[in-house]
């Protein structure tokens, strides 16, 4: 089943709502981690929660709940979902504030855990590889946005994914500004067919 933990309370997907004035909605002002289970237990939960707190530190977001409590909420939500295996998304928002980039920066945010059944990738991707493109949009440089921050602002990636879709590909492999391969969604695949390599330096 799909279930959500909102600030320590388990609710159904239909009940899970945040304010339209939450900064995560207005500005993508949030941090997150994605996790999965093996045998019903969340893999590397401590490391994921530590990285969540490190992302929060890098954007000056104060998380009012301890690492231990967040890890416990994740496992509680996974247990409540009763799936064979689960996908888990952990997210902390900066919270509700008035309009303006610098307004409401100290408001306490929400700690959200979203759990749904884990859906493995199609085996064809592992056996035959997948088609990718090099999109025109480049990866955000570290001077603009620290890549160590896992934030809710994903517009850069979405633009690359849209470009891949338009070209009939499965995914996009982003280049840095100086032409080096920077990131792609399916980094563990063992075979990749490039549809467009013209922009690789």
Coordinates of N, CA, C and O in Angstrom, one line a residue:
X1 N 0.8 -1.2 0.0 CA 0.0 0.0 0.0 C 0.9 1.3 0.0 O 2.0 1.2 0.4
X2 N 0.3 2.3 -0.4 CA 1.0 3.6 -0.3 C 0.5 4.4 0.9 O -0.7 4.4 1.2
X3 N 1.4 4.9 1.7 CA 1.1 5.5 2.9 C 2.1 6.7 3.2 O 3.2 6.6 2.7
X4 N 1.6 7.7 3.9 CA 2.4 8.9 4.2 C 2.5 9.1 5.7 O 1.5 9.0 6.4
X5 N 3.7 9.5 6.1 CA 3.9 9.9 7.5 C 4.2 11.4 7.5 O 5.2 11.9 6.9
X6 N 3.2 12.2 8.0 CA 3.3 13.6 8.1 C 3.6 14.1 9.5 O 2.7 14.0 10.4
X7 N 4.9 14.5 9.8 CA 5.2 15.0 11.1 C 4.9 14.0 12.2 O 4.4 14.3 13.3
X8 N 5.1 12.7 11.9 CA 4.9 11.6 12.9 C 3.5 11.0 12.9 O 3.2 10.1 13.7
X9 N 2.6 11.4 12.0 CA 1.3 10.9 11.9 C 1.1 10.2 10.6 O 1.3 10.7 9.5
X10 N 0.6 8.9 10.7 CA 0.4 8.1 9.5 C -1.0 8.5 8.9 O -2.0 8.5 9.6
X11 N -0.9 8.8 7.6 CA -2.2 9.2 6.9 C -2.2 8.5 5.5 O -1.2 8.1 5.0
X12 N -3.4 8.5 4.9 CA -3.5 8.0 3.6 C -3.0 9.0 2.5 O -2.9 10.2 2.9
X13 N -2.7 8.6 1.3 CA -2.3 9.6 0.3 C -3.3 10.7 0.1 O -3.0 11.8 -0.2
X14 N -4.6 10.4 0.2 CA -5.7 11.4 0.0 C -5.7 12.4 1.2 O -6.0 13.6 1.0
X15 N -5.2 12.0 2.3 CA -5.2 12.9 3.5 C -3.9 13.7 3.5 O -3.8 14.7 4.3
X16 N -2.9 13.3 2.8 CA -1.6 13.9 2.9 C -1.6 15.2 2.1 O -1.5 15.2 0.9
X17 N -1.6 16.3 2.8 CA -1.6 17.7 2.1 C -0.7 18.6 2.9 O -0.6 18.6 4.1
X18 N -0.1 19.5 2.1 CA 0.7 20.6 2.7 C 0.1 21.9 2.1 O -0.5 21.9 1.1
X19 N 0.4 23.0 2.8 CA 0.0 24.3 2.4 C 0.6 24.7 1.0 O 1.7 24.5 0.8
X20 N -0.2 25.4 0.2 CA 0.3 26.0 -1.0 C 1.3 27.1 -0.7 O 2.1 27.5 -1.6
X21 N 1.4 27.5 0.6 CA 2.4 28.6 1.0 C 3.6 27.9 1.5 O 4.5 28.7 2.0
X22 N 3.7 26.6 1.5 CA 4.9 25.9 2.0 C 6.0 26.3 1.0 O 5.8 26.2 -0.3
X23 N 7.2 26.6 1.5 CA 8.3 27.0 0.6 C 8.8 25.9 -0.4 O 9.4 26.1 -1.4
X24 N 8.5 24.6 0.0 CA 8.8 23.5 -0.9 C 8.0 23.6 -2.2 O 8.5 23.3 -3.3
X25 N 6.8 24.1 -2.0 CA 5.9 24.2 -3.2 C 6.2 25.5 -4.0 O 6.3 25.5 -5.2
X26 N 6.5 26.6 -3.2 CA 6.7 27.9 -3.9 C 8.1 27.9 -4.5 O 8.2 28.5 -5.6
X27 N 9.1 27.4 -3.9 CA 10.5 27.6 -4.4 C 11.3 26.3 -4.5 O 12.5 26.4 -4.9
X28 N 10.7 25.1 -4.2 CA 11.5 23.9 -4.2 C 12.5 23.9 -3.0 O 13.6 23.3 -3.1
X29 N 12.1 24.6 -2.0 CA 13.0 24.8 -0.8 C 12.8 23.7 0.2 O 12.1 23.7 1.2
X30 N 13.5 22.6 -0.2 CA 13.4 21.4 0.7 C 14.6 20.5 0.4 O 15.3 20.7 -0.6
X31 N 14.8 19.5 1.2 CA 15.8 18.5 1.0 C 15.1 17.1 1.1 O 14.1 17.0 1.7
X32 N 15.8 16.1 0.5 CA 15.1 14.8 0.4 C 16.2 13.7 0.3 O 17.3 13.9 0.0
X33 N 15.7 12.5 0.5 CA 16.5 11.2 0.2 C 15.5 10.2 -0.3 O 14.3 10.2 0.1
X34 N 15.9 9.3 -1.2 CA 15.1 8.2 -1.6 C 15.8 6.9 -1.2 O 17.0 6.8 -1.3
X35 N 15.0 6.0 -0.7 CA 15.5 4.8 -0.1 C 14.6 3.6 -0.6 O 13.5 3.8 -1.2
X36 N 15.1 2.4 -0.4 CA 14.3 1.2 -0.7 C 14.6 0.2 0.3 O 15.6 0.3 1.1
X37 N 13.7 -0.8 0.4 CA 13.9 -1.9 1.3 C 14.4 -3.2 0.7 O 14.3 -3.4 -0.5
X38 N 15.1 -4.0 1.5 CA 15.4 -5.4 1.2 C 14.9 -6.2 2.3 O 15.4 -6.0 3.5
X39 N 14.1 -7.2 2.0 CA 13.5 -8.0 3.1 C 12.7 -7.1 4.1 O 12.7 -7.5 5.3
X40 N 12.1 -6.0 3.7 CA 11.3 -5.2 4.5 C 12.1 -4.2 5.4 O 11.5 -3.4 6.1
X41 N 13.5 -4.3 5.3 CA 14.3 -3.3 6.1 C 14.9 -2.3 5.1 O 15.4 -2.6 4.0
X42 N 14.9 -1.1 5.6 CA 15.5 0.0 4.7 C 17.0 -0.1 4.6 O 17.7 -0.2 5.6
X43 N 17.5 -0.1 3.4 CA 18.9 -0.2 3.2 C 19.6 1.1 3.5 O 19.2 2.2 3.1
X44 N 20.7 1.0 4.3 CA 21.6 2.1 4.7 C 20.8 3.3 5.2 O 21.1 4.4 4.9
X45 N 19.9 3.0 6.1 CA 19.0 4.1 6.6 C 19.9 5.2 7.3 O 19.6 6.4 7.2
X46 N 20.8 4.8 8.1 CA 21.6 5.7 8.9 C 22.4 6.7 8.0 O 22.4 7.9 8.2
X47 N 23.0 6.1 6.9 CA 23.8 6.9 6.0 C 22.9 7.9 5.2 O 23.2 9.0 5.0
X48 N 21.6 7.4 4.9 CA 20.7 8.3 4.2 C 20.3 9.5 5.0 O 20.2 10.6 4.6
X49 N 20.0 9.2 6.3 CA 19.5 10.2 7.2 C 20.7 11.2 7.5 O 20.5 12.4 7.5
X50 N 21.9 10.7 7.6 CA 23.0 11.6 7.8 C 23.2 12.5 6.6 O 23.5 13.7 6.8
X51 N 23.0 12.0 5.4 CA 23.1 12.8 4.2 C 22.0 13.8 4.1 O 22.2 14.9 3.7
X52 N 20.8 13.5 4.6 CA 19.7 14.4 4.6 C 20.1 15.6 5.5 O 19.9 16.8 5.1
X53 N 20.6 15.3 6.7 CA 21.0 16.4 7.6 C 22.1 17.2 7.0 O 22.2 18.4 7.2
X54 N 23.0 16.6 6.3 CA 24.1 17.3 5.7 C 23.6 18.3 4.6 O 24.0 19.4 4.4
X55 N 22.6 17.8 3.8 CA 22.0 18.6 2.8 C 21.3 19.8 3.4 O 21.4 21.0 3.0
X56 N 20.6 19.5 4.5 CA 19.9 20.6 5.3 C 20.9 21.6 5.8 O 20.7 22.8 5.8
X57 N 22.0 21.1 6.3 CA 23.1 22.1 6.8 C 23.6 23.0 5.7 O 23.8 24.2 6.0
X58 N 23.7 22.4 4.5 CA 24.3 23.2 3.4 C 23.3 24.3 2.9 O 23.7 25.2 2.2
X59 N 22.0 24.2 3.2 CA 21.1 25.2 2.9 C 20.5 26.0 4.1 O 19.5 26.6 4.0
X60 N 21.2 25.8 5.2 CA 20.8 26.4 6.5 C 19.3 26.1 6.9 O 18.6 27.0 7.3
X61 N 18.9 24.9 6.7 CA 17.6 24.4 7.1 C 17.7 23.7 8.4 O 18.4 22.7 8.5
X62 N 17.0 24.1 9.4 CA 17.1 23.5 10.7 C 16.0 22.4 10.8 O 14.8 22.7 10.7
X63 N 16.5 21.2 11.0 CA 15.5 20.0 11.2 C 15.3 19.9 12.7 O 16.2 19.6 13.5
X64 N 14.1 20.0 13.1 CA 13.7 20.0 14.5 C 13.6 18.6 15.1 O 13.4 18.4 16.3
X65 N 13.7 17.6 14.3 CA 13.6 16.2 14.7 C 15.0 15.5 14.7 O 15.7 15.8 13.8
X66 N 15.2 14.6 15.6 CA 16.6 14.0 15.6 C 16.7 13.0 14.5 O 15.7 12.5 13.9
X67 N 17.9 12.6 14.2 CA 18.2 11.6 13.2 C 17.6 10.3 13.6 O 17.0 9.6 12.7
X68 N 17.6 9.9 14.8 CA 17.1 8.6 15.3 C 15.6 8.6 15.1 O 15.0 7.6 14.7
X69 N 14.9 9.7 15.4 CA 13.4 9.8 15.3 C 13.0 9.7 13.8 O 12.1 9.0 13.5
X70 N 13.8 10.4 12.9 CA 13.5 10.3 11.5 C 13.6 8.9 11.0 O 12.8 8.4 10.2
X71 N 14.7 8.2 11.4 CA 14.9 6.8 10.9 C 13.8 5.9 11.4 O 13.3 5.1 10.7
X72 N 13.3 6.2 12.7 CA 12.2 5.4 13.2 C 10.9 5.6 12.5 O 10.2 4.7 12.2
X73 N 10.7 6.9 12.1 CA 9.5 7.2 11.3 C 9.5 6.5 10.0 O 8.5 6.0 9.5
X74 N 10.7 6.5 9.4 CA 10.8 5.8 8.1 C 10.4 4.3 8.2 O 9.6 3.8 7.4
X75 N 11.0 3.6 9.2 CA 10.7 2.2 9.3 C 9.3 2.0 9.8 O 8.6 1.0 9.3
X76 N 8.7 2.9 10.6 CA 7.3 2.8 11.0 C 6.4 2.8 9.8 O 5.4 2.1 9.7
X77 N 6.7 3.8 8.9 CA 5.9 3.9 7.7 C 6.0 2.8 6.7 O 5.0 2.3 6.2
X78 N 7.2 2.2 6.6 CA 7.4 1.0 5.8 C 6.6 -0.1 6.3 O 6.0 -0.9 5.6
X79 N 6.7 -0.3 7.6 CA 6.0 -1.4 8.3 C 4.5 -1.3 8.1 O 3.8 -2.2 7.8
X80 N 4.0 0.0 8.1 CA 2.5 0.2 8.0 C 2.1 0.0 6.5 O 0.9 -0.4 6.3
X81 N 3.0 0.1 5.6 CA 2.6 -0.1 4.2 C 2.4 -1.5 3.8 O 1.7 -1.9 2.9
X82 N 3.1 -2.4 4.6 CA 2.9 -3.9 4.4 C 3.2 -4.3 3.0 O 2.5 -5.2 2.4
X83 N 4.1 -3.7 2.3 CA 4.5 -4.1 0.9 C 5.6 -5.2 1.0 O 6.3 -5.3 2.0
X84 N 5.7 -6.0 -0.1 CA 6.8 -7.0 -0.1 C 8.1 -6.3 0.0 O 9.0 -6.6 0.7
X85 N 8.3 -5.3 -0.9 CA 9.4 -4.4 -0.8 C 8.9 -3.0 -1.1 O 7.8 -2.8 -1.8
X86 N 9.5 -2.0 -0.5 CA 9.0 -0.6 -0.6 C 10.0 0.4 -1.1 O 11.2 0.2 -0.9
X87 N 9.5 1.4 -1.8 CA 10.2 2.6 -2.1 C 9.8 3.6 -1.1 O 8.7 3.7 -0.7
X88 N 10.8 4.4 -0.6 CA 10.6 5.3 0.5 C 11.2 6.7 0.1 O 12.4 6.7 -0.3
X89 N 10.5 7.7 0.2 CA 11.0 9.1 -0.1 C 10.9 9.9 1.2 O 9.8 10.0 1.8
X90 N 12.0 10.4 1.7 CA 12.0 11.2 2.9 C 12.3 12.6 2.5 O 13.2 12.9 1.7
X91 N 11.5 13.5 3.1 CA 11.5 14.9 2.6 C 11.3 15.9 3.8 O 10.5 15.6 4.7
X92 N 12.1 16.9 3.9 CA 12.0 18.0 4.9 C 11.8 19.3 4.2 O 12.7 19.7 3.4
X93 N 10.8 20.0 4.5 CA 10.5 21.3 3.9 C 10.9 22.4 4.8 O 11.1 22.2 6.0
X94 N 11.1 23.6 4.3 CA 11.4 24.7 5.2 C 10.2 25.3 5.9 O 10.2 26.0 6.9
X95 N 9.0 24.9 5.3 CA 7.8 25.3 6.0 C 7.1 26.5 5.3 O 7.5 27.0 4.3
X96 N 6.0 26.9 6.0 CA 5.1 28.0 5.5 C 5.7 29.3 5.8 O 6.1 29.5 7.0
X97 N 5.8 30.2 4.9 CA 6.2 31.5 5.1 C 5.5 32.5 4.2 O 4.8 32.1 3.3
X98 N 5.7 33.8 4.4 CA 5.1 34.8 3.6 C 5.8 34.8 2.3 O 6.9 34.3 2.1
X99 N 5.3 35.5 1.3 CA 5.9 35.5 -0.1 C 7.2 36.3 0.0 O 7.4 37.2 0.8
X100 N 8.1 35.9 -0.8 CA 9.4 36.5 -0.8 C 10.5 35.5 -0.6 O 10.4 34.7 0.4
X101 N 11.6 35.6 -1.3 CA 12.6 34.6 -1.2 C 13.2 34.6 0.2 O 13.6 33.5 0.8
X102 N 13.4 35.7 0.9 CA 14.0 35.8 2.2 C 13.0 35.9 3.3 O 13.4 36.1 4.5
X103 N 11.8 35.6 3.0 CA 10.7 35.7 4.1 C 10.5 34.3 4.7 O 10.4 33.3 3.9
X104 N 10.3 34.2 5.9 CA 9.9 33.0 6.6 C 11.0 31.9 6.6 O 10.7 30.7 6.6
X105 N 12.2 32.3 6.5 CA 13.3 31.3 6.4 C 13.5 30.5 7.7 O 14.1 29.5 7.7
X106 N 13.0 31.0 8.8 CA 13.2 30.3 10.1 C 12.0 29.6 10.6 O 11.9 29.0 11.6
X107 N 10.9 29.5 9.7 CA 9.7 28.7 10.1 C 10.0 27.2 10.2 O 10.7 26.7 9.3
X108 N 9.5 26.6 11.2 CA 9.7 25.1 11.2 C 8.9 24.4 10.1 O 7.8 24.8 9.8
X109 N 9.6 23.5 9.4 CA 9.0 22.8 8.3 C 8.4 21.5 8.7 O 8.4 21.1 9.8
X110 N 8.0 20.8 7.6 CA 7.4 19.4 7.8 C 8.4 18.4 7.5 O 9.3 18.5 6.6
X111 N 8.3 17.3 8.2 CA 9.1 16.1 7.9 C 8.2 15.0 7.4 O 7.2 14.6 8.1
X112 N 8.4 14.7 6.1 CA 7.4 13.8 5.4 C 8.1 12.5 5.0 O 9.3 12.5 4.6
X113 N 7.4 11.4 5.2 CA 7.9 10.1 4.7 C 6.8 9.5 3.8 O 5.7 9.3 4.3
X114 N 7.1 9.2 2.5 CA 6.2 8.7 1.6 C 6.6 7.3 1.2 O 7.8 7.1 0.8
X115 N 5.8 6.3 1.4 CA 6.1 4.9 1.1 C 5.1 4.4 0.1 O 3.9 4.6 0.2
X116 N 5.6 3.6 -0.9 CA 4.8 2.9 -1.9 C 5.5 1.6 -2.3 O 6.6 1.4 -2.0
X117 N 4.7 0.7 -2.9 CA 5.4 -0.5 -3.3 C 6.6 -0.3 -4.2 O 6.5 0.6 -5.1
X118 N 7.6 -1.0 -4.0 CA 8.8 -0.9 -4.9 C 8.5 -1.6 -6.2 O 8.1 -2.7 -6.3
X119 N 8.8 -0.8 -7.3 CA 8.6 -1.4 -8.6 C 10.0 -1.5 -9.3 O 10.6 -0.5 -9.7
X120 N 10.5 -2.7 -9.5 CA 11.9 -2.8 -10.1 C 11.8 -2.4 -11.5 O 10.8 -2.4 -12.2
X121 N 13.0 -2.0 -12.1 CA 13.1 -1.7 -13.5 C 12.9 -2.9 -14.3 O 13.1 -4.0 -13.9
X122 N 12.4 -2.6 -15.5 CA 12.2 -3.7 -16.5 C 13.5 -4.4 -16.8 O 14.5 -3.7 -17.0
X123 N 13.6 -5.7 -16.7 CA 14.8 -6.5 -16.9 C 15.5 -6.2 -18.3 O 16.7 -6.3 -18.4
X124 N 14.7 -5.7 -19.3 CA 15.3 -5.4 -20.6 C 16.3 -4.3 -20.5 O 17.3 -4.3 -21.2
X125 N 16.2 -3.4 -19.5 CA 17.2 -2.4 -19.3 C 18.6 -3.0 -18.9 O 19.6 -2.5 -19.3
X126 N 18.5 -4.0 -18.1 CA 19.7 -4.7 -17.7 C 20.3 -5.6 -18.8 O 21.5 -5.7 -18.9
X127 N 19.4 -6.2 -19.5 CA 19.9 -7.2 -20.5 C 20.3 -6.5 -21.8 O 21.2 -7.0 -22.5
X128 N 19.6 -5.5 -22.2 CA 19.8 -4.9 -23.5 C 20.3 -3.4 -23.4 O 20.7 -2.8 -24.5
X129 N 20.4 -2.9 -22.3 CA 20.8 -1.5 -22.1 C 19.6 -0.5 -22.4 O 18.5 -0.9 -22.5
X130 N 19.9 0.8 -22.5 CA 18.9 1.7 -22.7 C 19.4 2.8 -23.6 O 20.6 3.0 -23.7
X131 N 18.5 3.6 -24.2 CA 18.9 4.6 -25.1 C 19.0 5.9 -24.3 O 18.0 6.3 -23.6
X132 N 20.1 6.7 -24.4 CA 20.2 8.0 -23.8 C 20.6 9.0 -24.8 O 21.1 8.7 -25.8
X133 N 20.4 10.3 -24.4 CA 20.8 11.4 -25.2 C 21.7 12.3 -24.3 O 21.6 12.3 -23.1
X134 N 22.5 13.1 -25.0 CA 23.2 14.2 -24.3 C 22.3 15.5 -24.5 O 22.3 16.0 -25.6
X135 N 21.6 15.9 -23.5 CA 20.7 17.1 -23.7 C 21.5 18.4 -23.8 O 22.7 18.5 -23.4
X136 N 20.9 19.4 -24.4 CA 21.5 20.7 -24.5 C 21.7 21.4 -23.2 O 22.6 22.1 -23.0
X137 N 20.7 21.1 -22.3 CA 20.8 21.7 -20.9 C 22.0 21.0 -20.2 O 22.1 19.8 -20.3
X138 N 22.8 21.8 -19.5 CA 23.9 21.3 -18.8 C 23.6 21.1 -17.3 O 22.7 21.8 -16.8
X139 N 24.4 20.3 -16.6 CA 24.3 20.2 -15.2 C 24.6 21.5 -14.5 O 25.6 22.2 -14.9
X140 N 23.9 21.8 -13.4 CA 24.2 23.0 -12.7 C 25.7 22.9 -12.2 O 26.0 22.0 -11.5
X141 N 26.5 24.0 -12.4 CA 27.8 23.9 -11.9 C 27.9 24.1 -10.4 O 27.0 24.7 -9.8
X142 N 28.9 23.6 -9.7 CA 29.0 23.7 -8.3 C 29.0 25.2 -7.8 O 28.6 25.5 -6.7
X143 N 29.5 26.1 -8.7 CA 29.6 27.5 -8.3 C 28.2 28.1 -8.3 O 28.0 29.1 -7.6
X144 N 27.2 27.4 -8.9 CA 25.8 27.9 -8.9 C 25.0 27.2 -7.8 O 24.2 27.8 -7.1
X145 N 25.2 25.9 -7.7 CA 24.4 25.1 -6.7 C 25.2 23.9 -6.3 O 25.6 23.1 -7.2
X146 N 25.5 23.8 -5.1 CA 26.4 22.7 -4.6 C 25.7 21.3 -4.9 O 24.6 21.0 -4.5
X147 N 26.4 20.5 -5.7 CA 25.8 19.2 -6.1 C 25.6 18.2 -4.9 O 24.9 17.2 -5.0
X148 N 26.2 18.5 -3.8 CA 26.1 17.7 -2.6 C 24.7 17.9 -1.9 O 24.3 17.1 -1.0
X149 N 24.0 18.9 -2.3 CA 22.7 19.2 -1.8 C 21.6 18.4 -2.6 O 21.5 18.6 -3.8
X150 N 20.9 17.5 -1.9 CA 19.8 16.9 -2.6 C 18.5 17.7 -2.3 O 17.9 17.5 -1.2
X151 N 18.2 18.6 -3.1 CA 17.1 19.5 -2.9 C 15.9 19.2 -3.8 O 16.0 18.4 -4.7
X152 N 14.8 19.8 -3.4 CA 13.5 19.6 -4.2 C 13.5 20.3 -5.5 O 12.5 20.2 -6.2
X153 N 14.5 21.1 -5.8 CA 14.5 21.9 -7.0 C 15.1 21.0 -8.1 O 16.3 20.9 -8.2
X154 N 14.3 20.4 -9.0 CA 14.7 19.4 -10.0 C 14.4 19.9 -11.4 O 14.4 19.1 -12.3
X155 N 14.2 21.2 -11.6 CA 13.9 21.7 -12.9 C 15.0 21.4 -13.9 O 14.7 21.0 -15.1
X156 N 16.2 21.5 -13.5 CA 17.3 21.1 -14.4 C 17.2 19.7 -15.0 O 17.3 19.5 -16.2
X157 N 16.9 18.7 -14.1 CA 16.8 17.3 -14.5 C 15.5 17.1 -15.3 O 15.5 16.3 -16.3
X158 N 14.4 17.8 -15.0 CA 13.2 17.7 -15.8 C 13.4 18.1 -17.2 O 12.9 17.5 -18.1
X159 N 14.1 19.2 -17.4 CA 14.3 19.7 -18.7 C 15.1 18.7 -19.6 O 14.8 18.5 -20.7
X160 N 16.1 18.1 -18.9 CA 16.8 17.0 -19.6 C 16.0 15.8 -19.9 O 16.1 15.3 -21.0
X161 N 15.1 15.4 -19.0 CA 14.2 14.3 -19.2 C 13.2 14.6 -20.4 O 12.9 13.7 -21.2
X162 N 12.7 15.8 -20.4 CA 11.8 16.2 -21.5 C 12.5 16.1 -22.9 O 12.0 15.7 -23.9
X163 N 13.8 16.6 -22.9 CA 14.5 16.5 -24.1 C 14.8 15.1 -24.6 O 14.7 14.8 -25.8
X164 N 15.1 14.2 -23.6 CA 15.2 12.8 -23.9 C 14.0 12.2 -24.5 O 14.0 11.5 -25.5
X165 N 12.8 12.6 -23.9 CA 11.6 12.0 -24.4 C 11.3 12.5 -25.8 O 10.8 11.7 -26.6
X166 N 11.5 13.7 -26.1 CA 11.3 14.2 -27.4 C 12.1 13.5 -28.5 O 11.7 13.4 -29.6
X167 N 13.3 13.0 -28.1 CA 14.1 12.3 -29.0 C 13.9 10.8 -29.0 O 14.7 10.0 -29.6
X168 N 12.9 10.3 -28.2 CA 12.7 8.9 -28.2 C 13.6 8.1 -27.3 O 13.8 6.9 -27.5
X169 N 14.3 8.7 -26.4 CA 15.3 8.0 -25.6 C 14.7 7.7 -24.2 O 13.7 8.2 -23.8
X170 N 15.4 6.9 -23.5 CA 15.0 6.5 -22.1 C 15.4 7.4 -21.0 O 14.8 7.6 -20.0
X171 N 16.5 8.1 -21.3 CA 17.1 9.0 -20.2 C 18.1 9.9 -20.8 O 18.4 9.8 -22.0
X172 N 18.6 10.9 -20.0 CA 19.5 11.9 -20.4 C 20.8 11.7 -19.6 O 20.7 11.5 -18.4
X173 N 21.9 11.9 -20.2 CA 23.2 11.9 -19.5 C 23.7 13.4 -19.6 O 24.0 13.9 -20.7
X174 N 23.7 14.0 -18.4 CA 24.1 15.4 -18.4 C 25.6 15.6 -18.5 O 26.4 14.9 -17.9
X175 N 26.0 16.7 -19.1 CA 27.4 17.1 -19.2 C 27.6 18.3 -18.3 O 26.7 19.1 -18.1
X176 N 28.8 18.4 -17.7 CA 29.1 19.7 -17.0 C 29.4 20.8 -18.0 O 29.4 20.5 -19.2
X177 N 29.6 22.0 -17.6 CA 29.8 23.1 -18.5 C 31.1 22.9 -19.3 O 31.1 23.4 -20.5
X178 N 32.1 22.1 -18.8 CA 33.3 21.9 -19.6 C 33.3 20.6 -20.3 O 34.3 20.2 -20.9
X179 N 32.1 20.0 -20.4 CA 31.9 18.8 -21.3 C 32.1 17.5 -20.8 O 32.1 16.5 -21.5
X180 N 32.3 17.3 -19.5 CA 32.5 16.0 -18.9 C 31.1 15.5 -18.5 O 30.2 16.2 -18.1
X181 N 31.0 14.1 -18.6 CA 29.8 13.5 -18.1 C 29.6 13.7 -16.6 O 30.5 13.5 -15.8
X182 N 28.4 14.2 -16.3 CA 28.2 14.6 -14.9 C 27.2 13.7 -14.1 O 27.5 13.2 -13.0
X183 N 26.1 13.3 -14.8 CA 25.1 12.5 -14.1 C 24.1 12.0 -15.0 O 23.9 12.5 -16.1
X184 N 23.5 10.9 -14.6 CA 22.4 10.2 -15.3 C 21.5 9.4 -14.4 O 22.0 9.1 -13.3
X185 N 20.3 9.1 -14.7 CA 19.4 8.5 -13.7 C 19.8 7.0 -13.5 O 19.9 6.5 -12.4
X186 N 20.1 6.3 -14.6 CA 20.3 4.9 -14.5 C 21.8 4.6 -14.6 O 22.3 4.1 -15.6
X187 N 22.6 5.0 -13.6 CA 24.0 4.9 -13.6 C 24.5 3.4 -13.5 O 25.7 3.1 -13.8
X188 N 23.6 2.5 -13.0 CA 24.1 1.1 -12.8 C 23.9 0.2 -14.0 O 24.2 -1.0 -13.9
X189 N 23.3 0.7 -15.1 CA 23.1 -0.1 -16.2 C 24.4 -0.6 -16.9 O 25.4 0.2 -16.9
X190 N 24.4 -1.8 -17.4 CA 25.7 -2.3 -18.0 C 25.9 -2.1 -19.5 O 26.9 -2.5 -20.1
X191 N 24.9 -1.4 -20.1 CA 25.0 -1.1 -21.5 C 24.2 0.1 -21.9 O 23.1 0.2 -21.5
X192 N 24.8 1.0 -22.5 CA 24.2 2.3 -22.9 C 24.4 2.6 -24.4 O 25.5 2.4 -24.9
X193 N 23.3 2.9 -25.1 CA 23.4 3.3 -26.5 C 23.2 4.8 -26.6 O 22.1 5.3 -26.2
X194 N 24.2 5.6 -27.0 CA 24.0 7.0 -27.2 C 23.4 7.4 -28.5 O 23.9 7.0 -29.5
X195 N 22.3 8.1 -28.4 CA 21.6 8.6 -29.6 C 22.3 9.8 -30.2 O 22.2 10.1 -31.4
X196 N 22.9 10.6 -29.3 CA 23.4 11.9 -29.7 C 24.7 12.2 -29.0 O 24.6 12.5 -27.8
X197 N 25.8 12.0 -29.6 CA 27.1 12.2 -28.9 C 27.8 13.4 -29.4 O 29.0 13.6 -29.0
X198 N 27.2 14.2 -30.2 CA 27.9 15.3 -30.9 C 28.4 16.3 -29.9 O 29.5 17.0 -30.2
X199 N 27.8 16.4 -28.7 CA 28.2 17.5 -27.8 C 29.3 17.0 -26.8 O 29.7 17.8 -26.0
X200 N 29.7 15.7 -26.9 CA 30.8 15.3 -26.0 C 32.1 15.8 -26.5 O 32.4 15.6 -27.7
X201 N 32.8 16.4 -25.6 CA 34.1 17.0 -26.0 C 35.2 16.0 -26.0 O 35.2 15.1 -25.2

